[in-house]
Short mmCIF file of C-alpha atoms in Angstrom, two decimals:
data_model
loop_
_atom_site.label_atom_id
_atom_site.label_comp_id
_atom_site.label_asym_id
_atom_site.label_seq_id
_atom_site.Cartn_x
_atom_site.Cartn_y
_atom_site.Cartn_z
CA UNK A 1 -3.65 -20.12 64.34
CA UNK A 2 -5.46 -18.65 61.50
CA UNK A 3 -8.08 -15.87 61.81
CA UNK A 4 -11.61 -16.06 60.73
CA UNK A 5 -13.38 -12.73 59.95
CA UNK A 6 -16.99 -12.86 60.42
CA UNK A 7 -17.33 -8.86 60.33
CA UNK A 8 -18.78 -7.24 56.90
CA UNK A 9 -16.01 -5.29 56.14
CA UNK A 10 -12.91 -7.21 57.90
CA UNK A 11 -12.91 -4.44 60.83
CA UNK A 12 -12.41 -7.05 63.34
CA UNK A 13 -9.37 -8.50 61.80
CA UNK A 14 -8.19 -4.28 62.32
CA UNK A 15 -9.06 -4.62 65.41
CA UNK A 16 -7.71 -7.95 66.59
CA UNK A 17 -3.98 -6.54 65.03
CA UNK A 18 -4.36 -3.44 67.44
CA UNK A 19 -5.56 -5.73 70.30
CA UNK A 20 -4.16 -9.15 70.49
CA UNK A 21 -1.81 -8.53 73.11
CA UNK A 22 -4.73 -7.71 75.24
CA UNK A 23 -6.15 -11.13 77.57
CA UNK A 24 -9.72 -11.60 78.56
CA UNK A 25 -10.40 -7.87 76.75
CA UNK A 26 -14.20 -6.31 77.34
CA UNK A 27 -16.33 -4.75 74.71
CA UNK A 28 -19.32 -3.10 74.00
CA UNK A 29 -21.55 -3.69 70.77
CA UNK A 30 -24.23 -1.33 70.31
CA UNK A 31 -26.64 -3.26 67.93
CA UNK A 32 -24.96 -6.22 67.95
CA UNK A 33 -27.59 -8.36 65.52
CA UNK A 34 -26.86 -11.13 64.76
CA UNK A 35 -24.00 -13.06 67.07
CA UNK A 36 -21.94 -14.71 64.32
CA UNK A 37 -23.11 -13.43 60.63
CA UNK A 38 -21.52 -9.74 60.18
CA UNK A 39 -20.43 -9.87 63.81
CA UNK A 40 -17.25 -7.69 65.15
CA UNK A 41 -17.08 -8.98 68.30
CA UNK A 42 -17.28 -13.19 67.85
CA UNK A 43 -13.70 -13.03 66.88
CA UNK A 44 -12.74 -11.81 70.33
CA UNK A 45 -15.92 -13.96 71.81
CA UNK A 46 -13.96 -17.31 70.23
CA UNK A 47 -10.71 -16.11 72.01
CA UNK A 48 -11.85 -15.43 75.64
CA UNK A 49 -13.21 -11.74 75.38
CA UNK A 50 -16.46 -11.05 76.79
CA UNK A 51 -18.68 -7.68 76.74
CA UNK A 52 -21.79 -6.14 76.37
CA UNK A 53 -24.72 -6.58 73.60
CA UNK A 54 -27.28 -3.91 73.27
CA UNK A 55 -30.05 -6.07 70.62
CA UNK A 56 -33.15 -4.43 71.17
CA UNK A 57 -35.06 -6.81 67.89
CA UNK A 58 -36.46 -9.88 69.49
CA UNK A 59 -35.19 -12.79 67.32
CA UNK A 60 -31.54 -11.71 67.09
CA UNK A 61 -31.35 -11.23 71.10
CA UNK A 62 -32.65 -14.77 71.58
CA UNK A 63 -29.70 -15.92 68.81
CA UNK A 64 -27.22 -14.00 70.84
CA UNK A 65 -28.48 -15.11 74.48
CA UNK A 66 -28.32 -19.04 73.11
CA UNK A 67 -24.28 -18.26 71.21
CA UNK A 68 -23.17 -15.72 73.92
CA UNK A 69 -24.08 -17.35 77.10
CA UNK A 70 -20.55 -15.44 78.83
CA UNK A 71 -21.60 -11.71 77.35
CA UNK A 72 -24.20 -9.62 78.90
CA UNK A 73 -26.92 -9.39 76.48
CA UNK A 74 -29.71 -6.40 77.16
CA UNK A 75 -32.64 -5.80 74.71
CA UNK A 76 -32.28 -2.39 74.98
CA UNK A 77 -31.48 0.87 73.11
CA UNK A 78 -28.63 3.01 73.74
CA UNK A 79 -30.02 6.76 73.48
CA UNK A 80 -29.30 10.48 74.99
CA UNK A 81 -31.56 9.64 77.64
CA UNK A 82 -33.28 6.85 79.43
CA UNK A 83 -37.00 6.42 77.99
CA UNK A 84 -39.15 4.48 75.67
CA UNK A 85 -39.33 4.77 72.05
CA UNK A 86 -40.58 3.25 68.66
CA UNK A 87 -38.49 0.59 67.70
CA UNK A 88 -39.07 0.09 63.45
CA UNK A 89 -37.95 -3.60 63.63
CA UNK A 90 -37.32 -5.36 59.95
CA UNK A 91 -36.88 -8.81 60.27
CA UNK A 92 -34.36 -10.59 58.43
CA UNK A 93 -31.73 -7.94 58.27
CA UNK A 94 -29.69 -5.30 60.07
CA UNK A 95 -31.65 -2.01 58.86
CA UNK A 96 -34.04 -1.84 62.16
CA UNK A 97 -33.94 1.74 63.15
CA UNK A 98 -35.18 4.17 66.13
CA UNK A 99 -34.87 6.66 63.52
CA UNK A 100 -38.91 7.18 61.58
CA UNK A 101 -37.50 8.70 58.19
CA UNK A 102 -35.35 6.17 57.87
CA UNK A 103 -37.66 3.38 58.49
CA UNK A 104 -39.97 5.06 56.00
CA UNK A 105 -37.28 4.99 53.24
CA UNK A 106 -37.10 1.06 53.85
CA UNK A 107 -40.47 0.60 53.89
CA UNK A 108 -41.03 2.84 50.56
CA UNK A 109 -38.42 0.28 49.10
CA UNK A 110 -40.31 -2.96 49.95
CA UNK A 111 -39.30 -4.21 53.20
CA UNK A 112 -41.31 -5.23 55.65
CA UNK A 113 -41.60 -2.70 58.57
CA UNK A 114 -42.70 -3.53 62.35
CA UNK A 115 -42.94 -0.95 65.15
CA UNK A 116 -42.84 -1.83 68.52
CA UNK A 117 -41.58 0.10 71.67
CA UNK A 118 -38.19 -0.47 73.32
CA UNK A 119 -36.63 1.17 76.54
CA UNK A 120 -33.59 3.30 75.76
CA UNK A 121 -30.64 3.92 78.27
CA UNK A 122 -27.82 6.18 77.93
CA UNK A 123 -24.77 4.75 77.70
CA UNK A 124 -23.00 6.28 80.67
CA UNK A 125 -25.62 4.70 82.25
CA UNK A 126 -24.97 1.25 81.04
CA UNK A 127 -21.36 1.30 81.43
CA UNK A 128 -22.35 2.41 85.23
CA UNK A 129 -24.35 -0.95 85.44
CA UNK A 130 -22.75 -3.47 84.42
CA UNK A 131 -18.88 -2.20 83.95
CA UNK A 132 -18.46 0.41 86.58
CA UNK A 133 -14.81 -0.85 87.01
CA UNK A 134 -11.87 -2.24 84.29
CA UNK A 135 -11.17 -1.30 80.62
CA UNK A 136 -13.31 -0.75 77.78
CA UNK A 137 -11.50 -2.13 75.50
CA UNK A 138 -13.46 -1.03 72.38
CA UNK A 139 -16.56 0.56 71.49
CA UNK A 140 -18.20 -0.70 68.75
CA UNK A 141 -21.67 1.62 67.25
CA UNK A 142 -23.83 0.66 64.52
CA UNK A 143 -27.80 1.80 64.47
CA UNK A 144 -28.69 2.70 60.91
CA UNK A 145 -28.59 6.45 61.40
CA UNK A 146 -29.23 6.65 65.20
CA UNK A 147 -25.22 7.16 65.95
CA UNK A 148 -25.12 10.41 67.24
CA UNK A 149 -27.83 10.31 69.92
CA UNK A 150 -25.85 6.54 71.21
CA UNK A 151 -22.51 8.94 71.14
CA UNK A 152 -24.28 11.53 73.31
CA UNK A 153 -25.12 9.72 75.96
CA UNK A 154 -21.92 8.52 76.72
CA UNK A 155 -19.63 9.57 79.40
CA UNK A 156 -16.01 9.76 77.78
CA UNK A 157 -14.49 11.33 80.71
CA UNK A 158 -15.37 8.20 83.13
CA UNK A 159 -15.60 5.51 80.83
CA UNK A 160 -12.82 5.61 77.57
CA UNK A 161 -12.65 2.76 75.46
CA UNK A 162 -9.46 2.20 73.87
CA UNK A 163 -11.01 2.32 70.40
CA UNK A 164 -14.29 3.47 68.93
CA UNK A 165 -15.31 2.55 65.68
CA UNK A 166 -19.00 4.01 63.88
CA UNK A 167 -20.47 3.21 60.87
CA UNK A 168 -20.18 6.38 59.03
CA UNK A 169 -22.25 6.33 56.10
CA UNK A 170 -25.89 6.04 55.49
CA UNK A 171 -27.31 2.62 55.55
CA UNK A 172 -27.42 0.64 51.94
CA UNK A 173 -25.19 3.47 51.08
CA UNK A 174 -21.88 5.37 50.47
CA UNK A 175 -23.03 8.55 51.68
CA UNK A 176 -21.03 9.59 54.68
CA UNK A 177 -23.06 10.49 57.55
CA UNK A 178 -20.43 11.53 60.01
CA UNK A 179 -20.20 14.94 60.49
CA UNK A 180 -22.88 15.50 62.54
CA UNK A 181 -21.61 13.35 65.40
CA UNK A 182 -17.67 13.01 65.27
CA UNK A 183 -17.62 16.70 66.97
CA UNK A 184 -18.62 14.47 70.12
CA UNK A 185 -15.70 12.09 69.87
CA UNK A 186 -13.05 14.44 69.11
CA UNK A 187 -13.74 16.99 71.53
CA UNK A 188 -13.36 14.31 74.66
CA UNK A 189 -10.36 13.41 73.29
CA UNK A 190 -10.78 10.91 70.29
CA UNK A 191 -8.43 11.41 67.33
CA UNK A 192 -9.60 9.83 63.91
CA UNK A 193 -7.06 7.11 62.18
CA UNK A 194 -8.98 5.29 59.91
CA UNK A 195 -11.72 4.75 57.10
CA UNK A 196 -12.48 1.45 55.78
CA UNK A 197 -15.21 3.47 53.71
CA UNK A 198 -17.84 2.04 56.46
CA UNK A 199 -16.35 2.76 59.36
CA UNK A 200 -14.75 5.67 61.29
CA UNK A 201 -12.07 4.38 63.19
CA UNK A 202 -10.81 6.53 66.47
CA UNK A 203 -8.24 6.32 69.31
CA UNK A 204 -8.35 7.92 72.92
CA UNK A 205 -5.56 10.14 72.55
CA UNK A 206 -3.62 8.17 75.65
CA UNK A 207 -3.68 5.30 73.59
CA UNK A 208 -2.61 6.97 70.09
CA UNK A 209 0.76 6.66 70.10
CA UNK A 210 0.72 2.91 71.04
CA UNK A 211 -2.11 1.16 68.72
CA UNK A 212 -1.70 3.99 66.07
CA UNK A 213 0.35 2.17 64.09
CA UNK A 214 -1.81 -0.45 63.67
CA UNK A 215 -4.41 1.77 61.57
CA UNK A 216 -1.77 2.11 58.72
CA UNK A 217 -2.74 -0.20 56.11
CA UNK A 218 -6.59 -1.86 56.13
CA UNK A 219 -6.68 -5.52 56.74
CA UNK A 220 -4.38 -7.41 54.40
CA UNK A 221 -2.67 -11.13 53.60
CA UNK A 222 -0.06 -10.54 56.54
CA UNK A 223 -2.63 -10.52 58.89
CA UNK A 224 -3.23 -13.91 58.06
CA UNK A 225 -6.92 -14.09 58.12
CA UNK A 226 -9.44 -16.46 56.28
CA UNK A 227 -13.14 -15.04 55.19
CA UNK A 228 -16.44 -16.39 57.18
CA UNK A 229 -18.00 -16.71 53.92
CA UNK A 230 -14.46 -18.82 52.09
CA UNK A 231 -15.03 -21.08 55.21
CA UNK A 232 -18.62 -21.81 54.63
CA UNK A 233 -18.28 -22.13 51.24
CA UNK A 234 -15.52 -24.73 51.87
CA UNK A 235 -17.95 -26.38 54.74
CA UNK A 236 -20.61 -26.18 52.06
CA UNK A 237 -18.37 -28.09 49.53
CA UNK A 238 -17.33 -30.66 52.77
CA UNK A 239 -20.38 -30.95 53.64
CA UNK A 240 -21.70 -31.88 49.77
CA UNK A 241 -18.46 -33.95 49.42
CA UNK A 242 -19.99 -35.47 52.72
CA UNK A 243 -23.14 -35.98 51.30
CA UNK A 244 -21.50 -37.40 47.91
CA UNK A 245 -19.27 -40.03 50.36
CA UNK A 246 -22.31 -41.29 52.10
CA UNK A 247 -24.15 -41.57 48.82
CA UNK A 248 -21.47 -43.49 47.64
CA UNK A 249 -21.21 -45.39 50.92
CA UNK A 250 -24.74 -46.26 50.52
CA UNK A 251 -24.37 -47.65 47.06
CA UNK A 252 -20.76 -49.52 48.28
CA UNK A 253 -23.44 -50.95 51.14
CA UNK A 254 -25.97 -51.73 49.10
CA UNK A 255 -23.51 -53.35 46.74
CA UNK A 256 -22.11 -55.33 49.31
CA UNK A 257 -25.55 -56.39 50.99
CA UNK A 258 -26.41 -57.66 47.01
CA UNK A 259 -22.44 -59.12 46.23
CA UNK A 260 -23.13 -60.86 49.79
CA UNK A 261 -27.19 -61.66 49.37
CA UNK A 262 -25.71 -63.56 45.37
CA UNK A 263 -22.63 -64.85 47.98
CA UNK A 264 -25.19 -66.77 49.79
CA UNK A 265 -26.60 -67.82 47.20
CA UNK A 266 -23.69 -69.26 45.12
CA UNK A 267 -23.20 -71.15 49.05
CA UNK A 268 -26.80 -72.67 49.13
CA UNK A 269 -26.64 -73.64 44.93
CA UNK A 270 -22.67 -75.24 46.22
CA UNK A 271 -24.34 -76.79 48.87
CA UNK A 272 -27.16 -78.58 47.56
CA UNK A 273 -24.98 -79.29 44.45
CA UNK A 274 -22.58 -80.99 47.17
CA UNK A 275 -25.83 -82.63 48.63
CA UNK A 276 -26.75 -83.87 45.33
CA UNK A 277 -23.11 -85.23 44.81
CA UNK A 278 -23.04 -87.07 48.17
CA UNK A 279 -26.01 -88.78 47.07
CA UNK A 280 -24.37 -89.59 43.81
CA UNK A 281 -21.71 -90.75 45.32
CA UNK A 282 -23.26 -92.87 47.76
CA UNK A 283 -25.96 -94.33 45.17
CA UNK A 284 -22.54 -95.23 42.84
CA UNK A 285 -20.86 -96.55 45.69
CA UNK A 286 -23.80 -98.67 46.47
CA UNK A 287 -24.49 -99.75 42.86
CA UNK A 288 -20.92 -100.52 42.53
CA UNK A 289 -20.84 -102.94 45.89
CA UNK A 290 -23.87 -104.49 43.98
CA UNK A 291 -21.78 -105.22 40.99
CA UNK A 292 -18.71 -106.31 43.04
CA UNK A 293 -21.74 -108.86 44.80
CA UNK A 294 -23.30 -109.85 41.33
CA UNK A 295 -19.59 -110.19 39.81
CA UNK A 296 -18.59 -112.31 42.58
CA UNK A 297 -21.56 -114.61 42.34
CA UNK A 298 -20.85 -115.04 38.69
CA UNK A 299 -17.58 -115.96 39.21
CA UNK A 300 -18.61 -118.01 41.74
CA UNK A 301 -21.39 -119.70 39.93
CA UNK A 302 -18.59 -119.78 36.83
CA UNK A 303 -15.79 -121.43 39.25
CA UNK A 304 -19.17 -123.81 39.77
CA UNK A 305 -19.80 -124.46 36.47
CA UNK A 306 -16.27 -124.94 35.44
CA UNK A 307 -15.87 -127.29 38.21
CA UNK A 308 -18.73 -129.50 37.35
CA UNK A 309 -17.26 -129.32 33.42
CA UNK A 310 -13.62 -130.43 35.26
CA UNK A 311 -15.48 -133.16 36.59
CA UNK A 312 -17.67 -133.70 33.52
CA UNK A 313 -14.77 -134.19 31.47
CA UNK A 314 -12.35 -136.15 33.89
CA UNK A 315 -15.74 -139.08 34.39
CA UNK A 316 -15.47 -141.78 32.61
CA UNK A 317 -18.53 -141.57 30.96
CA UNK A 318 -17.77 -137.94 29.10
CA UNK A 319 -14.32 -140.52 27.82
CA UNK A 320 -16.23 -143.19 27.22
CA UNK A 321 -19.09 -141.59 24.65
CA UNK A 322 -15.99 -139.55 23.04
CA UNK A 323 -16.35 -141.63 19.65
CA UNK A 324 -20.30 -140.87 19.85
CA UNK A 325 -19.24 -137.59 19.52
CA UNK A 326 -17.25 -137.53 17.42
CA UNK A 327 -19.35 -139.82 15.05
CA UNK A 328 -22.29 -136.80 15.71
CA UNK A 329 -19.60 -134.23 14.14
CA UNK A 330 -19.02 -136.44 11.11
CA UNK A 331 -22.86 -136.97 10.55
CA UNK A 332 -23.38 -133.08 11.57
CA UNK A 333 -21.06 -132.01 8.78
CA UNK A 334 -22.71 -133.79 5.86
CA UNK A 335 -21.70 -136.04 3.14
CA UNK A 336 -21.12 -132.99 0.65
CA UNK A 337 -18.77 -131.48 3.47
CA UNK A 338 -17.03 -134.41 3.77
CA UNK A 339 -16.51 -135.64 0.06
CA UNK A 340 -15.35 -131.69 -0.21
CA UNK A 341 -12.56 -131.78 2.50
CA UNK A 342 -12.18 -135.49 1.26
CA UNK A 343 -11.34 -134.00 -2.47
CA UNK A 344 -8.95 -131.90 -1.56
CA UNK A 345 -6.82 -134.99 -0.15
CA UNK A 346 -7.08 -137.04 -3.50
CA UNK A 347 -9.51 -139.11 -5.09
CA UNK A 348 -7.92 -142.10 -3.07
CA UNK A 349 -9.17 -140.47 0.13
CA UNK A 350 -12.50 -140.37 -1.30
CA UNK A 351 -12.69 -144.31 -1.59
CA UNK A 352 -11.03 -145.33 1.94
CA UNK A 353 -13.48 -142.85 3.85
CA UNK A 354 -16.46 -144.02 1.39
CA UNK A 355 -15.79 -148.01 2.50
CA UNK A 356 -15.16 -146.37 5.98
CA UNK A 357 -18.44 -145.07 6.64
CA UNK A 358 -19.76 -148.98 7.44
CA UNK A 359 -17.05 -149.40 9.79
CA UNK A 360 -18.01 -146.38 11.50
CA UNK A 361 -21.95 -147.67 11.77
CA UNK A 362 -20.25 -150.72 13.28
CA UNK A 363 -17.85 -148.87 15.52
CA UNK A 364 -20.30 -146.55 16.95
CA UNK A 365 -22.95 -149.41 17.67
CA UNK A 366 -20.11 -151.57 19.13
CA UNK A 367 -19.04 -148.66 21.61
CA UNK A 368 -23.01 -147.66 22.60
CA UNK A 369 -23.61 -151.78 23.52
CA UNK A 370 -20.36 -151.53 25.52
CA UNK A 371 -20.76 -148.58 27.16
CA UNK A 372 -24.63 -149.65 27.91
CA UNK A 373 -23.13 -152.50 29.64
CA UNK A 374 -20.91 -150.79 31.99
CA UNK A 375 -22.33 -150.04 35.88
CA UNK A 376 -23.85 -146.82 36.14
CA UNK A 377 -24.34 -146.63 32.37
CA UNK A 378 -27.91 -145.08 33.15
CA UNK A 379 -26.95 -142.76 35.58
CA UNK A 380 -24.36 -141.43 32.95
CA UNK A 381 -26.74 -141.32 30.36
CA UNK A 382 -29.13 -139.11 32.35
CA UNK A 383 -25.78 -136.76 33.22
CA UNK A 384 -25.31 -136.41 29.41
CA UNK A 385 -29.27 -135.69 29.15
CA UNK A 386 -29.00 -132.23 31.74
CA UNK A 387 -25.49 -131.17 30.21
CA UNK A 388 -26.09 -131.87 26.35
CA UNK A 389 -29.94 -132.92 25.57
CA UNK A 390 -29.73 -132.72 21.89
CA UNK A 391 -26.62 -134.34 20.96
CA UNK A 392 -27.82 -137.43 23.83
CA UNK A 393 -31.18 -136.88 21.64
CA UNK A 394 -29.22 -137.62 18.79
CA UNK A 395 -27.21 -140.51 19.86
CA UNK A 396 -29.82 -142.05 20.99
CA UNK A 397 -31.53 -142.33 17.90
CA UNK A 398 -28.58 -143.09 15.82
CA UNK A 399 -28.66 -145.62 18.10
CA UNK A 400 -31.81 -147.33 17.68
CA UNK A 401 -31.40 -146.41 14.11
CA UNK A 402 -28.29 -148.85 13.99
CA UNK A 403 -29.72 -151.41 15.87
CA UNK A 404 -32.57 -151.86 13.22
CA UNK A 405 -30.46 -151.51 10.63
CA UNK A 406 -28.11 -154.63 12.44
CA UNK A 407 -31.47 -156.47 12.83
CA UNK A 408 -32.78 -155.76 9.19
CA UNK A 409 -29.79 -157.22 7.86
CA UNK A 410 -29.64 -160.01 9.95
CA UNK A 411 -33.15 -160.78 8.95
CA UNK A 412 -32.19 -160.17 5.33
CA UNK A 413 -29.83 -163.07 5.13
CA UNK A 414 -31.54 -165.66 7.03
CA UNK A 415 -34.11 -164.74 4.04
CA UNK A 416 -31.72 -165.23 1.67
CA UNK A 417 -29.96 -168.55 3.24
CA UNK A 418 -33.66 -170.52 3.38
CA UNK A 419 -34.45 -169.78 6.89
CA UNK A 420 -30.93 -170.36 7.99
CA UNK A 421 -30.31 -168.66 11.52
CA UNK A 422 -28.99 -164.71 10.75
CA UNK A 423 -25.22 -164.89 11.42
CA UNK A 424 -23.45 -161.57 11.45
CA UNK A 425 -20.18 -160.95 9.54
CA UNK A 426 -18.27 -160.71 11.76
CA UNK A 427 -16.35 -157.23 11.88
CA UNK A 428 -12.61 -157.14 11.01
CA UNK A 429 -11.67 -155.48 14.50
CA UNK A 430 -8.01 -155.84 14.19
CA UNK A 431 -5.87 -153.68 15.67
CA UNK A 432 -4.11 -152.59 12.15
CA UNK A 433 -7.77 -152.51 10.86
CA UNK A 434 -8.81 -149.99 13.79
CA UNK A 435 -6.09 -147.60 13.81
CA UNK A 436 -6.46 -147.64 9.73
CA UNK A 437 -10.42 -146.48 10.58
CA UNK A 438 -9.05 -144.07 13.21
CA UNK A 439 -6.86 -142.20 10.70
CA UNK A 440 -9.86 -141.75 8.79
CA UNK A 441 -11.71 -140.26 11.14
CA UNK A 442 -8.93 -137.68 12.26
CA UNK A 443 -10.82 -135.09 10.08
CA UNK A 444 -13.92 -134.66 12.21
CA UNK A 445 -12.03 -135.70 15.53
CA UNK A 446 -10.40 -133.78 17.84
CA UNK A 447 -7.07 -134.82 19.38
CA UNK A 448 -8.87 -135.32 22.60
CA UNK A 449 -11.13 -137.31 21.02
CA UNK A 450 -8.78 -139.60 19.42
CA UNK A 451 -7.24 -140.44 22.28
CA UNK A 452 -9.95 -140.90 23.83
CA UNK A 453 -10.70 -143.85 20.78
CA UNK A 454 -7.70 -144.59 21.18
CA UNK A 455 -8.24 -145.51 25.02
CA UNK A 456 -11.40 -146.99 24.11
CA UNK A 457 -10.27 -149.58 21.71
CA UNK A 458 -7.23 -150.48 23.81
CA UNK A 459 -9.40 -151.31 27.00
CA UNK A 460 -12.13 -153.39 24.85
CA UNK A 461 -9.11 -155.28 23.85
CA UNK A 462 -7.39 -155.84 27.09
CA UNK A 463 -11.22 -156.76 28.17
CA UNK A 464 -11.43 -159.56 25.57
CA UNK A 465 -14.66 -157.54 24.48
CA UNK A 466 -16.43 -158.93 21.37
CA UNK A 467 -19.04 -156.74 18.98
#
C-alpha cells in the first residue's frame, strides 16, 4: 500500500519506517493544528494509531475533534507548570505562540494577532491523565519557540516515548533554536540521530540500538511514499477532469434531448405525411372505383348502342333504304366529283354514268314507292328519323322532289299529245339493264350496299313488282 505524507517536511514517513512494526501505537502531538494539512500524526491516525492532541486555538481543535473522533483532543497548553497564560492566537496558520516576543515579531510583520488565555498543564501531568499505563510511542513537540518549557514539564523517568522529535529552529526560519532545551532530553537519557533541518530527531537510549538504523538516510523513493500535496493536485486535476466529463455529459444530454426533440419531429412530419398519403390513397382508390363504374356504364351503354346498330342493320328496313343511301352519297359527292373520278376511267365512262343519272331518278323513286308500300313502312321511317335525321331529311325531299318531277313530265306530254291522258315511258327494268345501272353505281356504293340492290331488285322481281 502506498504512503501518503501529509507532514511538512516528510518526518512522518521517518517515522512510520522506524515504527511500522508497531500495532495500534499511541502518540502525543503537542500543537497538533490542523488534523490533516502539515499533520505528523494522520498517517498513523489512517492506520489504527490513536493518541493525544494538545490544540489550545479554537478553530483547529473543533477541525481535529470532527477528523479525530478516536484521539483525545484537549485545548490545552503543555507548560512547566499547571496555570493560565496568554495565548497569541493567529488564525489561519501554525505561528500561534505562548511566547510575547515572538508574537510581537508576527504581528510587526503583518499578521493578525489575537490574545486570549489558555490553561497550561505539564506534561507529566497529562501523560498521568489520560495514559498512566502502555507505551508512548512517540513524542511529537512543535510551539513556535515555546519547546523548552513543554520539555520541562515532562517526566522522562515515568513516561519515555520511544522517539521524540522538536522543531529546532526558529519559526519562518533556519535559525536553530535548540540548544537551550536539548540539555533536557539528553540528560534523561535521549541520544540525538537525526536533522531533517526542522526537526531534532532523538531515541531513548533502550530503544537506540533497535530503531537507530532507521535514522540513516532522510525519507527517500524506497520508502515508497506519495506527497499530500501530488495527491491533491492529482484530485484537483480528477476532480476538473470530473467537472470537464459532466460538462461534456451535459452537452452529450443536451444533444441527445435536441437529436431526440428533431427525432420526434421527423416522426410527427412521417406521420402526417403518412396521414396525408392514406388519404391519397383512399381518395385515388375511390376516384378510380368511380372510373371502373363510369367505364363500365359506357361500355355498357356502348354494348347498348352497338346492339341497337346490330339490330338496326340486320331490320329490313336499314336493307331496304340501302339504294337511298347510296343514291344520297352519289348526290353528296357532286357532279364535279363524279365527272372527276368518272375521267379518270375514260371518256366512255363519262357518257354511260351521264345517261345513267335518269335511271337512277327512276330507280330511287321506284324503291321509295315500294318500300312506302310495305307494312310498317311508317314505323321504319320514324326509326330512320331518331338514328339518322338529316339523311331521312334528305330522302325525303329527294323524294317529293322526284315525284314532281314524275308528275311535271307526265303533265308535259299530255300537253304536248292534245290533252291525251299522260302515259309514262315505261322504264327499261330488265334484268341486263339493272345490273348494267348497278355497275355504274359501284363508285359511290359500298359492297354492302350493292348487295343490298342487289337483294332489292331480285325480290321486286320475284314479287312481279311494277314502277
Amino acid at each position: 500500500m502506498t504512503l501518503v505524507s501529509f507532514a511538512q517536511n516528510q518526518e512522518d514517513i521517518l517515522l512510520w519506517r522506524a515504527l511500522q512494526h508497531v500495532s495500534n501505537g499511541f502518540y502525543i502531538d503537542v500543537g497538533a493544528a490542523d488534523p490533516s494539512d502539515l499533520s505528523i500524526t494522520r498517517l498513523f491516525y489512517e492506520h489504527g494509531w490513536h493518541g493525544i492532541n494538545l490544540e489550545p486555538q479554537g478553530a483547529y481543535f473543533a477541525s481535529l475533534c470532527e477528523a479525530r473522533p478516536h484521539d483525545i483532543n484537549l485545548r490545552i497548553a503543555a507548560g512547566r507548570e499547571a496555570a493560565s497564560l496568554t495565548f497569541h492566537r493567529i488564525d489561519g496558520s501554525g505561528l500561534s505562540t505562548f511566547d510575547a516576543a515572538t508574537a510581537a515579531k508576527h504581528r510587526a510583520d503583518g499578521w493578525a494577532v489575537v490574545e486570549e488565555p489558555i490553561d497550561l498543564l505539564p506534561l507529566a501531568e497529562i501523560c498521568r491523565r489520560y495514559r498512566a499505563d502502555g507505551p508512548i510511542h512517540f513524542l511529537k513537540v512543535d510551539v513556535e519557540g515555546g519547546e523548552g518549557d513543554v520539555l520541562a514539564g515532562a517526566d522522562f523517568s515515568q513516561f519515555r516515548p520511544w522517539i521524540v522529535l522538536v522543531e529546532a529552529t526558529l519559526p519562518l526560519s533556519q535559525e536553530e533554536s535548540w540548544a537551550g532545551w536539548e540539555p533536557i532530553l539528553t540528560s534523561q537519557g535521549y541520544s540525538f540521530v537525526w536533522f531533517d533541518g526542522l526537526n531534532r530527531f532523538y531515541l531513548a537510549n533502550e530503544m537506540k540500538e533497535e530503531l537507530g538504523k532507521y535514522f540513516l538516510t532522510p525519507p527517500n523513493t524506497f520508502d515508497g511514499f506519495e506527497l499530500a500535496a501530488n495527491l491533491l493536485r492529482r484530485a484537483e486535476h480528477a476532480e476538473h477532469a470530473l467537472h470537464q466529463a459532466q460538462e461534456q455529459a451535459a452537452e452529450t444530454v443536451r444533444q441527445a434531448d435536441a437529436a431526440a426533440q428533431r427525432t420526434v419531429a421527423i416522426q410527427q412530419e412521417m406521420q402526417q405525411l403518412s396521414r396525408t398519403l392514406t388519404q391519397t390513397v383512399r381518395r385515388t382508390d375511390t376516384a378510380l372505383a368511380e372510373q371502373g363504374r363510369r367505364t363500365d356504364e359506357a361500355r355498357r351503354v356502348a354494348a347498348q348502342a352497338e346492339e341497337r346498330v346490330a339490330q338496326m342493320l340486320n331490320s329490313a328496313s336499314w336493307r331496304v333504304t340501302a339504294p337511298l343511301r347510296a343514291s344520297h352519297r352519289l348526290v353528296s359527292l357532286g357532279p364535279w366529283a363524279v365527272l372527276r373520278r368518272l375521267a379518270s376511267r375514260g371518256p366512255r365512262a363519262v357518257l354511260r354514268r351521264l345517261n345513267a343519272k335518269e335511271l337512277a331518278r327512276r330507280v330511287f323513286l321506284m324503291g321509295a314507292r315500294f318500300f312506302l308500300r310495305l307494312p310498317g313502312a311508317g314505323r321504319g321511317m320514324r326509326l330512320v328519323n331518331s338514328v339518322a335525321p338529316r339523311p331521312a331529311q334528305w330522302l325525303a325531299r329527294r323524294y317529293h322532289a322526284y315525284e314532281q318531277g314524275a308528275a311535271e313530265r307526265r303533265t308535259g306530254s299530255a300537253g304536248r299529245r292534245g290533252g291525251a291522258a299522260p302515259v309514262e315511258k315505261p322504264l327499261d327494268l330488265s334484268q341486263p339493264r339493272l345490273d348494267d345501272a348497278l355497275s355504274q353505281f359501284a363508285i359511290v356504293l359500298s359492297e354492302e350496299e350493292l348487295r343490298l340492290c342487289r337483294q332489292f331488285i331480285a325480290g321486286r322481281s320475284a314479287h312481279g313488282t311494277k314502277d
